[in-house]
Amino acid sequence: MGARKDQSFKKQPEVRLVEVGPRDGLQNEQVNTSVEFRAELINRLSACGLNTIEVGSFVSPKWVPQMRDTHEVFNLIDRSGSTTFVALVPNMIGMSAALKSSVDEIAVFTAASETFSQRNTNCSIHESFHRIRPVMELAKDQKIPVRGYVSCVLGCPYEGKVTVEQVLTVVESLFGIGCYEVSLGDTIGVGTITGTHRLMKAVSRIVSVDSVAVHFHDTYGQALPNILTALEHGVTVIDSSIGGLGGCPYAKGASGNVATEDVIYMLAGMGIHTGISLDALVETSIFVADYLGKPPISRVSAALT
Ligand code: HMG
Ligand code: MG
């Protein structure tokens, strides 16, 4: 990366945010959230100007009860605007439910760590691709774009160190089966600038950085510097979660994703405009906090309320 030079951001990139709060955020909450609340949250996020939102997931309700009834949330949300509504799908059972809900896009997910894959989806990385392949075929048939997630790109809660080579193999495979974008997940938020730089450098050698997104959990407060590092490598798609909600139920100790309002504040300060309203985000963050009965994990929300 070298020293950050003044000209780094001379040509301001268009940055797109993928809001994962209603999925990654709520999947980890102990409070039983109603479908009406989930839908209201999504409508408010759309009104903030977020144009890609993960509505939920079609996974086993025995594994992630919080995402039960995602089909009902799809029925309740306002789909009259141009927002792209996404759902996570692990296999053909999930895909058939997703199709019934007329999702705009799906996200498939696997990991760079074998143990995490087993704990999260009860199968090896190799097996996860067996499950995903028919999903990809059906998605292609139905002209539904597919995003791919790689978890544990900067560390695993069970195995610790994850090598760049492990990540690259999975990234290549996800593109190989037809994902249009791959999101690199620091599932437990252990990454630092150095690791992010090393990863981005390696990833950009094998794929166009235009089709790569970053998904940083903020457990150690490193998400914003890591995002900045990714931006310097040319990444323009950032996953974030309203109020810093989130975590993976199968990654003990993982706290929330980077807060959407914190990302927007940083981008605005850099002169990168996204069309997303910071005031509306903060209001939405408070709406969620009131419902869940705990304050947002966002320095920006804390400063502005
Ligand atoms: P399994 O037990 O291996 O699956 O679970 P199975 O095929 O043997 O089926 C067992 C039972 O589950 C059967 O029901 C199936 O019908 C049912 P039973 O006969 O026992 O009554 N089943 C399903 N039900 C509903 N929807 C489905 C489905 N599939 C099977 N799609 C499975 C495999 C993947 C389903 C399970 O392990 C699971 O649901 N895991 C949860 C994974 C998850 O949602 N994790 C959190 C999201 S990933 C994440 O947060 C990381 C990310 O944010 C990026 C990052 O931060 O790194 C994306
Ligand atoms: Mg996540």
GROMACS .gro file of C-alpha atoms in nm, residues 46-292:
model
  247
   46SER     CA    1  -3.474   0.162   0.217
   47ALA     CA    2  -3.598   0.511   0.296
   48CYS     CA    3  -3.248   0.602   0.422
   49GLY     CA    4  -3.126   0.551   0.065
   50LEU     CA    5  -2.972   0.205   0.108
   51ASN     CA    6  -3.033   0.025  -0.215
   52THR     CA    7  -2.912  -0.325  -0.135
   53ILE     CA    8  -3.055  -0.486   0.177
   54GLU     CA    9  -3.027  -0.840   0.312
   55VAL     CA   10  -3.377  -0.921   0.427
   56GLY     CA   11  -3.296  -1.250   0.600
   57SER     CA   12  -3.195  -1.605   0.531
   58PHE     CA   13  -3.361  -1.928   0.426
   59VAL     CA   14  -3.165  -2.155   0.655
   60SER     CA   15  -3.280  -2.418   0.903
   61PRO     CA   16  -3.494  -2.260   1.178
   62LYS     CA   17  -3.346  -2.521   1.413
   63TRP     CA   18  -3.005  -2.369   1.351
   64VAL     CA   19  -3.096  -2.000   1.335
   65PRO     CA   20  -3.444  -1.949   1.484
   66GLN     CA   21  -3.412  -1.570   1.451
   67MET     CA   22  -3.441  -1.601   1.072
   68ARG     CA   23  -3.756  -1.812   1.085
   69ASP     CA   24  -4.037  -1.657   0.878
   70THR     CA   25  -3.812  -1.467   0.638
   71HIS     CA   26  -4.079  -1.540   0.374
   72GLU     CA   27  -4.328  -1.339   0.579
   73VAL     CA   28  -4.086  -1.048   0.600
   74PHE     CA   29  -4.058  -1.055   0.219
   75ASN     CA   30  -4.440  -1.042   0.203
   76LEU     CA   31  -4.456  -0.738   0.430
   77ILE     CA   32  -4.182  -0.513   0.292
   78ASP     CA   33  -4.248  -0.235   0.047
   79ARG     CA   34  -4.103  -0.349  -0.284
   80SER     CA   35  -4.227  -0.061  -0.497
   81GLY     CA   36  -3.889   0.120  -0.508
   82SER     CA   37  -3.560   0.024  -0.668
   83THR     CA   38  -3.402  -0.144  -0.363
   84THR     CA   39  -3.250  -0.487  -0.425
   85PHE     CA   40  -3.368  -0.732  -0.161
   86VAL     CA   41  -3.132  -1.020  -0.092
   87ALA     CA   42  -3.160  -1.346   0.102
   88LEU     CA   43  -2.897  -1.595   0.219
   89VAL     CA   44  -2.944  -1.944   0.081
   90PRO     CA   45  -2.739  -2.249   0.190
   91ASN     CA   46  -2.892  -2.526  -0.023
   92MET     CA   47  -3.179  -2.624  -0.254
   93ILE     CA   48  -3.436  -2.623   0.029
   94GLY     CA   49  -3.344  -2.262   0.097
   95MET     CA   50  -3.340  -2.182  -0.274
   96SER     CA   51  -3.690  -2.311  -0.328
   97ALA     CA   52  -3.814  -2.094  -0.036
   98ALA     CA   53  -3.625  -1.795  -0.175
   99LEU     CA   54  -3.786  -1.836  -0.516
  100LYS     CA   55  -4.133  -1.846  -0.357
  101SER     CA   56  -4.050  -1.508  -0.201
  102SER     CA   57  -3.939  -1.366  -0.538
  103VAL     CA   58  -3.603  -1.254  -0.402
  104ASP     CA   59  -3.413  -1.006  -0.620
  105GLU     CA   60  -3.078  -1.164  -0.542
  106ILE     CA   61  -2.938  -1.444  -0.329
  107ALA     CA   62  -2.618  -1.486  -0.134
  108VAL     CA   63  -2.450  -1.822  -0.091
  109PHE     CA   64  -2.193  -1.873   0.180
  110THR     CA   65  -1.894  -2.087   0.262
  111ALA     CA   66  -1.570  -2.040   0.451
  112ALA     CA   67  -1.193  -2.040   0.425
  113SER     CA   68  -1.175  -2.250   0.742
  114GLU     CA   69  -1.285  -2.616   0.752
  115THR     CA   70  -1.386  -2.611   1.117
  116PHE     CA   71  -1.596  -2.298   1.074
  117SER     CA   72  -1.767  -2.451   0.772
  118GLN     CA   73  -1.855  -2.759   0.980
  119ARG     CA   74  -1.983  -2.554   1.274
  120ASN     CA   75  -2.177  -2.310   1.062
  121THR     CA   76  -2.326  -2.539   0.801
  122ASN     CA   77  -2.256  -2.895   0.917
  123CYS     CA   78  -2.043  -2.975   0.613
  124SER     CA   79  -1.692  -2.937   0.475
  125ILE     CA   80  -1.598  -2.654   0.239
  126HIS     CA   81  -1.598  -2.907  -0.046
  127GLU     CA   82  -1.946  -3.029   0.049
  128SER     CA   83  -2.073  -2.672   0.074
  129PHE     CA   84  -1.991  -2.632  -0.296
  130HIS     CA   85  -2.187  -2.951  -0.370
  131ARG     CA   86  -2.486  -2.788  -0.203
  132ILE     CA   87  -2.433  -2.454  -0.374
  133ARG     CA   88  -2.382  -2.581  -0.730
  134PRO     CA   89  -2.747  -2.676  -0.801
  135VAL     CA   90  -2.852  -2.347  -0.637
  136MET     CA   91  -2.632  -2.164  -0.887
  137GLU     CA   92  -2.785  -2.353  -1.178
  138LEU     CA   93  -3.137  -2.266  -1.071
  139ALA     CA   94  -3.041  -1.905  -1.005
  140LYS     CA   95  -2.891  -1.882  -1.355
  141ASP     CA   96  -3.206  -2.031  -1.499
  142GLN     CA   97  -3.422  -1.778  -1.314
  143LYS     CA   98  -3.179  -1.491  -1.388
  144ILE     CA   99  -3.118  -1.423  -1.020
  145PRO     CA  100  -2.778  -1.272  -0.943
  146VAL     CA  101  -2.574  -1.457  -0.682
  147ARG     CA  102  -2.330  -1.308  -0.437
  148GLY     CA  103  -2.083  -1.536  -0.259
  149TYR     CA  104  -1.951  -1.502   0.095
  150VAL     CA  105  -1.623  -1.635   0.227
  151SER     CA  106  -1.612  -1.640   0.606
  152CYS     CA  107  -1.301  -1.629   0.825
  153VAL     CA  108  -1.081  -1.451   0.570
  154LEU     CA  109  -0.864  -1.298   0.842
  155GLY     CA  110  -0.895  -1.557   1.115
  156CYS     CA  111  -1.112  -1.838   1.245
  157PRO     CA  112  -1.269  -1.870   1.590
  158TYR     CA  113  -1.171  -2.241   1.596
  159GLU     CA  114  -0.851  -2.270   1.390
  160GLY     CA  115  -0.698  -1.928   1.452
  161LYS     CA  116  -0.476  -1.840   1.159
  162VAL     CA  117  -0.618  -1.863   0.807
  163THR     CA  118  -0.376  -1.826   0.518
  164VAL     CA  119  -0.427  -1.602   0.217
  165GLU     CA  120  -0.399  -1.915  -0.002
  166GLN     CA  121  -0.695  -2.075   0.177
  167VAL     CA  122  -0.901  -1.764   0.104
  168LEU     CA  123  -0.793  -1.740  -0.260
  169THR     CA  124  -0.893  -2.100  -0.330
  170VAL     CA  125  -1.247  -2.034  -0.208
  171VAL     CA  126  -1.274  -1.694  -0.380
  172GLU     CA  127  -1.172  -1.853  -0.711
  173SER     CA  128  -1.421  -2.134  -0.667
  174LEU     CA  129  -1.709  -1.894  -0.592
  175PHE     CA  130  -1.636  -1.694  -0.906
  176GLY     CA  131  -1.584  -2.021  -1.092
  177ILE     CA  132  -1.939  -2.135  -1.016
  178GLY     CA  133  -2.087  -1.804  -1.127
  179CYS     CA  134  -2.103  -1.557  -0.837
  180TYR     CA  135  -2.100  -1.201  -0.972
  181GLU     CA  136  -1.948  -1.067  -0.651
  182VAL     CA  137  -1.761  -1.219  -0.359
  183SER     CA  138  -1.775  -1.066  -0.014
  184LEU     CA  139  -1.472  -1.124   0.207
  185GLY     CA  140  -1.590  -1.183   0.563
  186ASP     CA  141  -1.380  -1.108   0.867
  187THR     CA  142  -1.634  -1.303   1.068
  188ILE     CA  143  -1.480  -1.243   1.409
  189GLY     CA  144  -1.333  -0.900   1.339
  190VAL     CA  145  -0.974  -0.996   1.420
  191GLY     CA  146  -0.817  -0.848   1.108
  192THR     CA  147  -0.588  -0.548   1.109
  193ILE     CA  148  -0.464  -0.314   0.838
  194THR     CA  149  -0.162  -0.531   0.762
  195GLY     CA  150  -0.367  -0.847   0.716
  196THR     CA  151  -0.627  -0.663   0.509
  197HIS     CA  152  -0.359  -0.513   0.287
  198ARG     CA  153  -0.196  -0.853   0.234
  199LEU     CA  154  -0.531  -1.012   0.155
  200MET     CA  155  -0.646  -0.738  -0.083
  201LYS     CA  156  -0.314  -0.744  -0.266
  202ALA     CA  157  -0.342  -1.120  -0.317
  203VAL     CA  158  -0.710  -1.114  -0.412
  204SER     CA  159  -0.663  -0.834  -0.663
  205ARG     CA  160  -0.396  -1.043  -0.837
  206ILE     CA  161  -0.648  -1.313  -0.922
  207VAL     CA  162  -0.979  -1.128  -0.970
  208SER     CA  163  -1.098  -0.784  -1.062
  209VAL     CA  164  -1.134  -0.584  -0.743
  210ASP     CA  165  -1.457  -0.436  -0.888
  211SER     CA  166  -1.630  -0.761  -0.806
  212VAL     CA  167  -1.506  -0.788  -0.449
  213ALA     CA  168  -1.686  -0.663  -0.138
  214VAL     CA  169  -1.564  -0.640   0.220
  215HIS     CA  170  -1.757  -0.754   0.526
  216PHE     CA  171  -1.586  -0.656   0.847
  217HIS     CA  172  -1.713  -0.734   1.191
  218ASP     CA  173  -1.589  -0.479   1.440
  219THR     CA  174  -1.497  -0.691   1.742
  220TYR     CA  175  -1.160  -0.522   1.791
  221GLY     CA  176  -1.257  -0.180   1.652
  222GLN     CA  177  -1.057  -0.240   1.333
  223ALA     CA  178  -1.338  -0.235   1.079
  224LEU     CA  179  -1.305   0.130   0.964
  225PRO     CA  180  -0.926   0.119   0.914
  226ASN     CA  181  -0.968  -0.213   0.735
  227ILE     CA  182  -1.238  -0.064   0.510
  228LEU     CA  183  -1.011   0.230   0.434
  229THR     CA  184  -0.736  -0.015   0.340
  230ALA     CA  185  -0.976  -0.200   0.111
  231LEU     CA  186  -1.087   0.129  -0.049
  232GLU     CA  187  -0.726   0.211  -0.119
  233HIS     CA  188  -0.704  -0.118  -0.305
  234GLY     CA  189  -1.001  -0.014  -0.519
  235VAL     CA  190  -1.284  -0.197  -0.342
  236THR     CA  191  -1.613  -0.012  -0.379
  237VAL     CA  192  -1.865  -0.241  -0.210
  238ILE     CA  193  -1.891  -0.238   0.168
  239ASP     CA  194  -2.116  -0.451   0.388
  240SER     CA  195  -2.238  -0.283   0.704
  241SER     CA  196  -2.509  -0.312   0.961
  242ILE     CA  197  -2.734  -0.047   1.111
  243GLY     CA  198  -2.632   0.034   1.467
  244GLY     CA  199  -2.342  -0.212   1.444
  245LEU     CA  200  -2.578  -0.505   1.499
  246GLY     CA  201  -2.457  -0.850   1.427
  247GLY     CA  202  -2.246  -1.152   1.472
  248CYS     CA  203  -2.257  -1.509   1.363
  249PRO     CA  204  -2.425  -1.754   1.600
  250TYR     CA  205  -2.153  -2.007   1.509
  251ALA     CA  206  -1.860  -1.772   1.574
  252LYS     CA  207  -1.837  -1.735   1.949
  253GLY     CA  208  -1.722  -1.391   2.058
  254ALA     CA  209  -1.788  -1.226   1.722
  255SER     CA  210  -1.952  -0.891   1.772
  256GLY     CA  211  -2.145  -0.681   1.525
  257ASN     CA  212  -2.064  -0.566   1.177
  258VAL     CA  213  -1.925  -0.220   1.126
  259ALA     CA  214  -2.211   0.027   1.182
  260THR     CA  215  -2.363   0.167   0.863
  261GLU     CA  216  -2.378   0.517   1.011
  262ASP     CA  217  -2.005   0.503   1.098
  263VAL     CA  218  -1.917   0.403   0.742
  264ILE     CA  219  -2.134   0.679   0.594
  265TYR     CA  220  -1.978   0.937   0.826
  266MET     CA  221  -1.628   0.828   0.721
  267LEU     CA  222  -1.714   0.825   0.350
  268ALA     CA  223  -1.881   1.168   0.367
  269GLY     CA  224  -1.569   1.305   0.536
  270MET     CA  225  -1.364   1.167   0.247
  271GLY     CA  226  -1.592   1.340  -0.005
  272ILE     CA  227  -1.745   1.010  -0.114
  273HIS     CA  228  -2.118   1.059  -0.149
  274THR     CA  229  -2.352   0.768  -0.149
  275GLY     CA  230  -2.697   0.930  -0.142
  276ILE     CA  231  -2.759   0.770   0.198
  277SER     CA  232  -2.893   1.001   0.468
  278LEU     CA  233  -2.686   0.999   0.787
  279ASP     CA  234  -2.968   1.160   0.987
  280ALA     CA  235  -3.215   0.896   0.874
  281LEU     CA  236  -2.965   0.620   0.958
  282VAL     CA  237  -2.918   0.753   1.309
  283GLU     CA  238  -3.298   0.769   1.356
  284THR     CA  239  -3.325   0.411   1.230
  285SER     CA  240  -3.046   0.302   1.459
  286ILE     CA  241  -3.238   0.445   1.755
  287PHE     CA  242  -3.558   0.276   1.635
  288VAL     CA  243  -3.375  -0.060   1.647
  289ALA     CA  244  -3.214   0.018   1.982
  290ASP     CA  245  -3.551   0.103   2.138
  291TYR     CA  246  -3.697  -0.224   2.012
  292LEU     CA  247  -3.404  -0.436   2.130
   0.00000   0.00000   0.00000
